[in-house]
Amino acid sequence: MKKNYKLLILMSVILPIFFASCTSNQKAKDIPPEPKVEEVKAPEVKPEEPKADVVKPEAPKPDPLLAELKLFQGPNGKVSKARKKAVELGADKSYSELFQVSEALRQKADSDAQAGNYKAAIAKYNEAVIRYETLSNLMNISALRNEIENYNFGRYSPTDYVEAERFSINTIDHYRLDHKMAKESSEDALKLHKKVAAKGYLEFTKTAKDTAKEYKEDCDSIKAARSRKEDYNKAVRTYNQGKVSADRSDYKEAYKSYNEAAKLFAKLYEEVSLRRAEAEKAMAEAAMRQQESSDLALEADKEAPLTEAGEGFSEGELNLQNLSTPQTGAPVENINTKGDEPANTGNSQTNSIGGGR
């Protein structure tokens, strides 16, 4: 009995457990399983192996001598420019032998350049340039010398002229021996020739200016500005341009302007004076004819008196136009006399004469 009783108790305990486990298994079957999430592993990064440096071939560095050489060569190079100027001034004809020295030197420089002797070529090209420039200076000196001789400017600065010629001779003597010394001598000679010419043109400027002012006063005395205003103003403007040039110490141009103004005033005075004389002559002839007519009328009146008083020419009919003084129009210009005296060149005057401008 007790044994059966124990069995019942055991069964009462086991059965509930059995049913509970079945229920939990059924619920577990009803719930879908969670998807498996596979872990994505980052790709394994292997340490980079050090790359070998890529060595690029270096561009060849330009040869500084070649770059300098190109400054002398070509149609726009230093040699061509210096040679062109000398030829334009006529050095190839006036100093043909010295010119050939420069030509031969230039050809040797070309040969050195083609052979790759750049340093030697540069030295020869540079010397050729100096020689061409020296010849250009000699041509400018020659032009100034002609002016000085033609106008006898040497009398105004004889010491400077003698020194200028000494430097010119020294230039020719040293041209073959020492091109640098020859160039320096040519520059000194050119400077002194300019100084002598400037002194001469200064003296000419003073004379031309005074002459122009005198002719202007003559024109004013006959009131030429009223009858020939346009021509008068042109002469005044030319005179004033001379003053502008003198203020710049360009005495060659100042002389030209003053001299031209003097010619314009002189011509104007001559033409207006002639017309004035013709007008006065016409007036005198008209007055003479009137007097003759009046005398004849009086004589005739004595012989056969007129019934009405004959008066001949009235006084108003003698009012002839004075051709030298027509109606005024635009204002008349006048010369600029402020600070009109040109400055003395002194010992340092070398401006604006000959080839120096």
CSV table of C-alpha atoms in Angstrom, one decimal:
chain,number,residue,atom,x,y,z
A,1,MET,CA,0.0,0.0,0.0
A,2,LYS,CA,2.7,2.3,0.9
A,3,LYS,CA,4.5,1.3,-2.2
A,4,ASN,CA,1.6,2.2,-4.4
A,5,TYR,CA,1.2,5.4,-2.6
A,6,LYS,CA,4.7,6.4,-3.3
A,7,LEU,CA,4.3,5.6,-7.0
A,8,LEU,CA,1.3,7.9,-7.2
A,9,ILE,CA,3.1,10.7,-5.6
A,10,LEU,CA,6.0,10.2,-8.0
A,11,MET,CA,3.7,10.2,-11.0
A,12,SER,CA,2.0,13.4,-9.8
A,13,VAL,CA,5.4,15.1,-9.8
A,14,ILE,CA,6.7,13.7,-13.1
A,15,LEU,CA,3.6,14.3,-15.2
A,16,PRO,CA,3.4,18.1,-14.6
A,17,ILE,CA,7.1,18.4,-15.4
A,18,PHE,CA,6.6,16.3,-18.6
A,19,PHE,CA,3.7,18.5,-19.8
A,20,ALA,CA,5.6,21.7,-19.0
A,21,SER,CA,8.6,20.6,-21.0
A,22,CYS,CA,6.4,19.7,-24.0
A,23,THR,CA,4.8,23.1,-23.9
A,24,SER,CA,8.1,24.9,-23.8
A,25,ASN,CA,9.4,22.8,-26.7
A,26,GLN,CA,6.3,23.7,-28.8
A,27,LYS,CA,6.8,27.4,-28.1
A,28,ALA,CA,10.4,27.1,-29.1
A,29,LYS,CA,9.4,25.5,-32.4
A,30,ASP,CA,6.9,28.3,-33.1
A,31,ILE,CA,9.5,31.2,-32.8
A,32,PRO,CA,11.6,31.5,-36.0
A,33,PRO,CA,15.3,31.3,-35.4
A,34,GLU,CA,17.2,34.6,-35.6
A,35,PRO,CA,19.2,35.0,-38.8
A,36,LYS,CA,22.8,34.4,-38.3
A,37,VAL,CA,24.9,37.6,-38.7
A,38,GLU,CA,28.2,36.7,-40.0
A,39,GLU,CA,30.9,39.0,-38.8
A,40,VAL,CA,32.4,40.9,-41.7
A,41,LYS,CA,36.0,41.0,-41.1
A,42,ALA,CA,38.0,43.9,-42.4
A,43,PRO,CA,40.4,43.0,-45.0
A,44,GLU,CA,43.8,42.5,-43.6
A,45,VAL,CA,45.9,45.4,-44.5
A,46,LYS,CA,49.4,44.4,-45.1
A,47,PRO,CA,52.0,47.1,-44.4
A,48,GLU,CA,53.2,48.6,-47.6
A,49,GLU,CA,56.6,47.8,-48.6
A,50,PRO,CA,58.7,51.0,-49.1
A,51,LYS,CA,58.7,51.9,-52.8
A,52,ALA,CA,62.0,52.6,-54.4
A,53,ASP,CA,62.3,56.4,-55.3
A,54,VAL,CA,61.7,57.0,-59.0
A,55,VAL,CA,64.6,59.1,-60.3
A,56,LYS,CA,63.5,61.4,-63.1
A,57,PRO,CA,66.1,62.5,-65.5
A,58,GLU,CA,67.1,66.1,-64.8
A,59,ALA,CA,66.6,68.6,-67.7
A,60,PRO,CA,69.9,69.9,-68.9
A,61,LYS,CA,70.7,73.3,-67.4
A,62,PRO,CA,71.1,76.0,-70.0
A,63,ASP,CA,74.6,77.1,-70.7
A,64,PRO,CA,74.9,80.7,-69.4
A,65,LEU,CA,77.5,81.4,-72.0
A,66,LEU,CA,75.1,80.3,-74.8
A,67,ALA,CA,72.4,82.6,-73.4
A,68,GLU,CA,74.8,85.5,-73.4
A,69,LEU,CA,76.0,84.7,-76.9
A,70,LYS,CA,72.4,85.0,-78.2
A,71,LEU,CA,72.3,88.6,-77.1
A,72,PHE,CA,74.9,89.4,-79.7
A,73,GLN,CA,73.6,87.3,-82.5
A,74,GLY,CA,70.6,87.7,-84.9
A,75,PRO,CA,69.1,90.7,-86.7
A,76,ASN,CA,68.1,92.3,-83.3
A,77,GLY,CA,71.3,91.4,-81.5
A,78,LYS,CA,73.8,93.9,-80.2
A,79,VAL,CA,76.2,93.4,-83.1
A,80,SER,CA,73.6,93.9,-85.8
A,81,LYS,CA,72.2,97.1,-84.2
A,82,ALA,CA,75.7,98.7,-83.7
A,83,ARG,CA,76.7,97.8,-87.3
A,84,LYS,CA,73.4,99.1,-88.8
A,85,LYS,CA,73.8,102.5,-87.1
A,86,ALA,CA,77.4,102.8,-88.3
A,87,VAL,CA,76.4,102.0,-91.8
A,88,GLU,CA,73.5,104.4,-91.8
A,89,LEU,CA,75.8,107.2,-90.8
A,90,GLY,CA,78.2,106.3,-93.6
A,91,ALA,CA,81.1,104.8,-91.6
A,92,ASP,CA,81.5,102.0,-94.1
A,93,LYS,CA,82.5,104.5,-96.8
A,94,SER,CA,84.1,107.4,-94.8
A,95,TYR,CA,86.2,105.0,-92.7
A,96,SER,CA,86.2,102.0,-94.9
A,97,GLU,CA,89.6,100.5,-93.6
A,98,LEU,CA,88.6,100.9,-90.0
A,99,PHE,CA,85.2,99.5,-90.8
A,100,GLN,CA,86.8,96.3,-92.3
A,101,VAL,CA,88.6,95.8,-89.0
A,102,SER,CA,85.2,95.5,-87.3
A,103,GLU,CA,83.8,93.3,-90.0
A,104,ALA,CA,86.7,90.8,-89.8
A,105,LEU,CA,86.4,90.6,-86.0
A,106,ARG,CA,82.6,89.9,-86.4
A,107,GLN,CA,83.3,87.1,-88.8
A,108,LYS,CA,85.9,85.5,-86.5
A,109,ALA,CA,83.3,85.6,-83.7
A,110,ASP,CA,80.8,83.8,-85.9
A,111,SER,CA,83.4,81.1,-86.5
A,112,ASP,CA,84.1,80.7,-82.8
A,113,ALA,CA,80.4,80.5,-82.0
A,114,GLN,CA,79.9,77.7,-84.6
A,115,ALA,CA,82.8,75.8,-83.2
A,116,GLY,CA,81.4,76.0,-79.7
A,117,ASN,CA,84.0,78.4,-78.4
A,118,TYR,CA,81.4,80.6,-76.8
A,119,LYS,CA,83.6,82.5,-74.4
A,120,ALA,CA,86.0,83.5,-77.2
A,121,ALA,CA,83.0,84.4,-79.5
A,122,ILE,CA,81.5,86.6,-76.8
A,123,ALA,CA,84.7,88.5,-76.3
A,124,LYS,CA,85.1,89.2,-80.1
A,125,TYR,CA,81.4,90.2,-80.5
A,126,ASN,CA,81.7,92.6,-77.6
A,127,GLU,CA,84.8,94.2,-79.1
A,128,ALA,CA,83.1,94.4,-82.5
A,129,VAL,CA,80.2,96.3,-80.9
A,130,ILE,CA,82.6,98.8,-79.3
A,131,ARG,CA,84.4,99.3,-82.6
A,132,TYR,CA,81.1,100.0,-84.5
A,133,GLU,CA,80.0,102.5,-81.8
A,134,THR,CA,83.4,104.3,-82.1
A,135,LEU,CA,82.9,104.6,-85.8
A,136,SER,CA,79.4,106.1,-85.2
A,137,ASN,CA,80.9,108.6,-82.9
A,138,LEU,CA,83.5,109.6,-85.5
A,139,MET,CA,80.7,110.1,-88.0
A,140,ASN,CA,78.7,112.4,-85.6
A,141,ILE,CA,81.9,114.3,-84.9
A,142,SER,CA,82.4,114.8,-88.7
A,143,ALA,CA,78.9,116.2,-89.0
A,144,LEU,CA,79.5,118.7,-86.2
A,145,ARG,CA,82.9,119.6,-87.5
A,146,ASN,CA,81.2,120.6,-90.8
A,147,GLU,CA,78.8,122.9,-89.0
A,148,ILE,CA,81.6,124.4,-86.9
A,149,GLU,CA,83.7,125.1,-90.0
A,150,ASN,CA,80.8,126.4,-92.1
A,151,TYR,CA,79.6,128.9,-89.5
A,152,ASN,CA,83.1,129.6,-88.0
A,153,PHE,CA,81.9,128.6,-84.5
A,154,GLY,CA,85.5,127.8,-83.5
A,155,ARG,CA,86.1,131.5,-82.9
A,156,TYR,CA,83.6,131.4,-80.0
A,157,SER,CA,85.4,128.6,-78.1
A,158,PRO,CA,88.8,128.1,-79.7
A,159,THR,CA,90.4,126.2,-76.8
A,160,ASP,CA,87.6,123.6,-76.7
A,161,TYR,CA,87.8,123.2,-80.5
A,162,VAL,CA,91.5,122.5,-80.5
A,163,GLU,CA,91.0,119.9,-77.7
A,164,ALA,CA,88.1,118.3,-79.5
A,165,GLU,CA,90.2,117.8,-82.6
A,166,ARG,CA,93.1,116.4,-80.6
A,167,PHE,CA,90.7,113.7,-79.2
A,168,SER,CA,89.5,112.9,-82.7
A,169,ILE,CA,93.0,112.2,-84.0
A,170,ASN,CA,93.7,110.1,-80.9
A,171,THR,CA,90.6,108.0,-81.6
A,172,ILE,CA,91.8,107.1,-85.1
A,173,ASP,CA,95.4,106.5,-83.9
A,174,HIS,CA,94.2,104.0,-81.3
A,175,TYR,CA,91.5,102.3,-83.2
A,176,ARG,CA,93.6,99.3,-84.2
A,177,LEU,CA,95.7,99.2,-81.1
A,178,ASP,CA,93.3,99.6,-78.2
A,179,HIS,CA,89.6,99.6,-79.0
A,180,LYS,CA,88.5,100.7,-75.5
A,181,MET,CA,90.8,103.7,-75.4
A,182,ALA,CA,89.7,104.6,-78.9
A,183,LYS,CA,86.0,104.5,-77.7
A,184,GLU,CA,86.8,106.8,-74.8
A,185,SER,CA,88.6,109.3,-77.0
A,186,SER,CA,85.7,109.4,-79.4
A,187,GLU,CA,83.3,110.1,-76.6
A,188,ASP,CA,85.4,113.0,-75.3
A,189,ALA,CA,85.8,114.4,-78.8
A,190,LEU,CA,82.1,114.2,-79.5
A,191,LYS,CA,81.3,115.9,-76.2
A,192,LEU,CA,83.7,118.8,-76.9
A,193,HIS,CA,82.4,119.2,-80.5
A,194,LYS,CA,78.9,119.5,-79.2
A,195,LYS,CA,80.0,122.1,-76.7
A,196,VAL,CA,81.7,124.3,-79.4
A,197,ALA,CA,78.6,124.0,-81.7
A,198,ALA,CA,76.3,124.9,-78.8
A,199,LYS,CA,78.4,128.0,-78.1
A,200,GLY,CA,78.2,129.1,-81.7
A,201,TYR,CA,74.5,128.5,-82.0
A,202,LEU,CA,74.0,130.5,-78.8
A,203,GLU,CA,75.6,133.5,-80.3
A,204,PHE,CA,73.6,133.1,-83.5
A,205,THR,CA,70.5,132.8,-81.4
A,206,LYS,CA,71.0,136.1,-79.7
A,207,THR,CA,71.5,137.9,-83.0
A,208,ALA,CA,68.5,136.2,-84.7
A,209,LYS,CA,66.3,137.0,-81.8
A,210,ASP,CA,67.2,140.7,-81.8
A,211,THR,CA,66.7,140.9,-85.5
A,212,ALA,CA,63.2,139.3,-85.3
A,213,LYS,CA,62.2,141.7,-82.6
A,214,GLU,CA,63.3,144.7,-84.7
A,215,TYR,CA,61.3,143.5,-87.7
A,216,LYS,CA,58.3,143.0,-85.4
A,217,GLU,CA,58.5,146.5,-84.2
A,218,ASP,CA,58.6,147.7,-87.9
A,219,CYS,CA,55.4,145.7,-88.5
A,220,ASP,CA,53.8,147.2,-85.4
A,221,SER,CA,54.7,150.7,-86.6
A,222,ILE,CA,52.5,150.2,-89.8
A,223,LYS,CA,49.8,148.2,-88.0
A,224,ALA,CA,50.5,145.1,-90.0
A,225,ALA,CA,48.7,143.0,-87.5
A,226,ARG,CA,45.4,144.6,-88.5
A,227,SER,CA,45.7,143.9,-92.2
A,228,ARG,CA,47.6,140.6,-92.2
A,229,LYS,CA,46.6,139.1,-88.8
A,230,GLU,CA,47.1,135.5,-89.8
A,231,ASP,CA,50.6,136.0,-91.2
A,232,TYR,CA,51.5,138.2,-88.2
A,233,ASN,CA,50.4,135.6,-85.7
A,234,LYS,CA,52.4,132.9,-87.6
A,235,ALA,CA,55.5,135.0,-87.2
A,236,VAL,CA,54.8,135.5,-83.5
A,237,ARG,CA,54.3,131.8,-82.9
A,238,THR,CA,57.6,131.0,-84.6
A,239,TYR,CA,59.4,133.5,-82.5
A,240,ASN,CA,57.9,132.0,-79.3
A,241,GLN,CA,58.9,128.5,-80.4
A,242,GLY,CA,62.5,129.8,-80.5
A,243,LYS,CA,62.1,130.9,-76.9
A,244,VAL,CA,60.9,127.4,-75.9
A,245,SER,CA,63.9,125.8,-77.6
A,246,ALA,CA,66.3,128.3,-75.9
A,247,ASP,CA,64.8,127.5,-72.5
A,248,ARG,CA,65.7,123.9,-73.2
A,249,SER,CA,69.3,125.0,-74.1
A,250,ASP,CA,68.6,123.6,-77.7
A,251,TYR,CA,70.3,126.6,-79.3
A,252,LYS,CA,70.4,125.1,-82.8
A,253,GLU,CA,66.6,124.8,-82.9
A,254,ALA,CA,66.2,128.2,-81.2
A,255,TYR,CA,68.4,129.9,-83.8
A,256,LYS,CA,66.3,128.3,-86.6
A,257,SER,CA,63.0,129.5,-85.1
A,258,TYR,CA,64.3,133.0,-84.4
A,259,ASN,CA,65.8,133.3,-87.8
A,260,GLU,CA,62.6,132.1,-89.5
A,261,ALA,CA,60.5,134.5,-87.4
A,262,ALA,CA,62.8,137.4,-88.5
A,263,LYS,CA,62.3,136.4,-92.2
A,264,LEU,CA,58.5,136.3,-91.7
A,265,PHE,CA,58.3,139.7,-90.0
A,266,ALA,CA,60.6,141.2,-92.6
A,267,LYS,CA,58.5,139.9,-95.5
A,268,LEU,CA,55.3,141.0,-93.8
A,269,TYR,CA,56.7,144.5,-93.3
A,270,GLU,CA,57.8,144.8,-96.9
A,271,GLU,CA,54.5,143.6,-98.3
A,272,VAL,CA,52.3,145.8,-96.0
A,273,SER,CA,54.6,148.8,-96.6
A,274,LEU,CA,54.2,148.3,-100.3
A,275,ARG,CA,50.4,148.2,-100.2
A,276,ARG,CA,50.4,151.1,-97.8
A,277,ALA,CA,52.5,153.1,-100.2
A,278,GLU,CA,50.2,152.1,-103.1
A,279,ALA,CA,47.2,153.2,-101.1
A,280,GLU,CA,48.8,156.5,-100.2
A,281,LYS,CA,49.8,157.1,-103.8
A,282,ALA,CA,46.2,156.3,-105.0
A,283,MET,CA,44.9,158.8,-102.4
A,284,ALA,CA,47.3,161.5,-103.5
A,285,GLU,CA,46.4,160.9,-107.2
A,286,ALA,CA,42.7,161.1,-106.4
A,287,ALA,CA,43.3,164.4,-104.5
A,288,MET,CA,45.3,165.8,-107.4
A,289,ARG,CA,42.5,164.8,-109.8
A,290,GLN,CA,39.9,166.5,-107.6
A,291,GLN,CA,42.0,169.6,-107.4
A,292,GLU,CA,42.4,169.7,-111.1
A,293,SER,CA,38.7,169.2,-111.6
A,294,SER,CA,37.9,171.9,-109.1
A,295,ASP,CA,40.3,174.3,-110.9
A,296,LEU,CA,38.6,173.5,-114.3
A,297,ALA,CA,35.2,174.0,-112.8
A,298,LEU,CA,36.1,177.4,-111.4
A,299,GLU,CA,37.6,178.4,-114.8
A,300,ALA,CA,34.5,177.2,-116.6
A,301,ASP,CA,32.2,179.0,-114.1
A,302,LYS,CA,34.0,182.3,-114.8
A,303,GLU,CA,33.4,181.9,-118.5
A,304,ALA,CA,29.9,180.4,-118.3
A,305,PRO,CA,28.3,180.5,-114.8
A,306,LEU,CA,26.1,177.5,-114.1
A,307,THR,CA,22.5,178.2,-113.1
A,308,GLU,CA,23.1,175.8,-110.1
A,309,ALA,CA,26.1,175.8,-108.0
A,310,GLY,CA,28.5,173.0,-109.3
A,311,GLU,CA,30.5,171.7,-106.5
A,312,GLY,CA,32.7,169.0,-108.3
A,313,PHE,CA,33.7,166.1,-106.2
A,314,SER,CA,32.4,166.1,-102.7
A,315,GLU,CA,34.8,165.6,-99.8
A,316,GLY,CA,33.1,162.3,-98.9
A,317,GLU,CA,34.2,160.8,-102.2
A,318,LEU,CA,37.8,161.1,-101.1
A,319,ASN,CA,37.3,158.7,-98.2
A,320,LEU,CA,39.4,155.9,-99.8
A,321,GLN,CA,39.9,152.7,-97.9
A,322,ASN,CA,43.2,152.4,-96.1
A,323,LEU,CA,44.3,148.9,-97.2
A,324,SER,CA,46.8,148.6,-94.3
A,325,THR,CA,44.1,148.9,-91.6
A,326,PRO,CA,41.0,146.7,-92.4
A,327,GLN,CA,38.4,145.7,-89.8
A,328,THR,CA,39.7,143.8,-86.7
A,329,GLY,CA,38.6,140.2,-86.0
A,330,ALA,CA,40.2,137.7,-83.7
A,331,PRO,CA,42.8,138.9,-81.2
A,332,VAL,CA,46.4,139.4,-82.3
A,333,GLU,CA,49.1,137.3,-80.7
A,334,ASN,CA,52.2,138.8,-79.2
A,335,ILE,CA,55.7,137.5,-78.5
A,336,ASN,CA,56.6,136.0,-75.2
A,337,THR,CA,59.3,138.2,-73.7
A,338,LYS,CA,59.3,136.7,-70.2
A,339,GLY,CA,62.8,135.6,-69.4
A,340,ASP,CA,63.7,136.0,-73.0
A,341,GLU,CA,67.5,136.1,-72.6
A,342,PRO,CA,69.1,132.7,-73.4
A,343,ALA,CA,71.4,131.4,-70.7
A,344,ASN,CA,75.1,131.2,-71.3
A,345,THR,CA,76.4,127.8,-72.1
A,346,GLY,CA,79.4,128.1,-69.8
A,347,ASN,CA,82.0,125.4,-69.8
A,348,SER,CA,79.4,122.5,-69.3
A,349,GLN,CA,77.1,123.2,-72.2
A,350,THR,CA,76.8,120.1,-74.4
A,351,ASN,CA,73.1,119.9,-75.0
A,352,SER,CA,71.0,119.2,-78.1
A,353,ILE,CA,73.4,120.0,-80.9
A,354,GLY,CA,74.3,117.8,-83.8
A,355,GLY,CA,74.0,114.1,-83.1
A,356,GLY,CA,73.3,114.7,-79.4
A,357,ARG,CA,69.6,114.9,-79.6
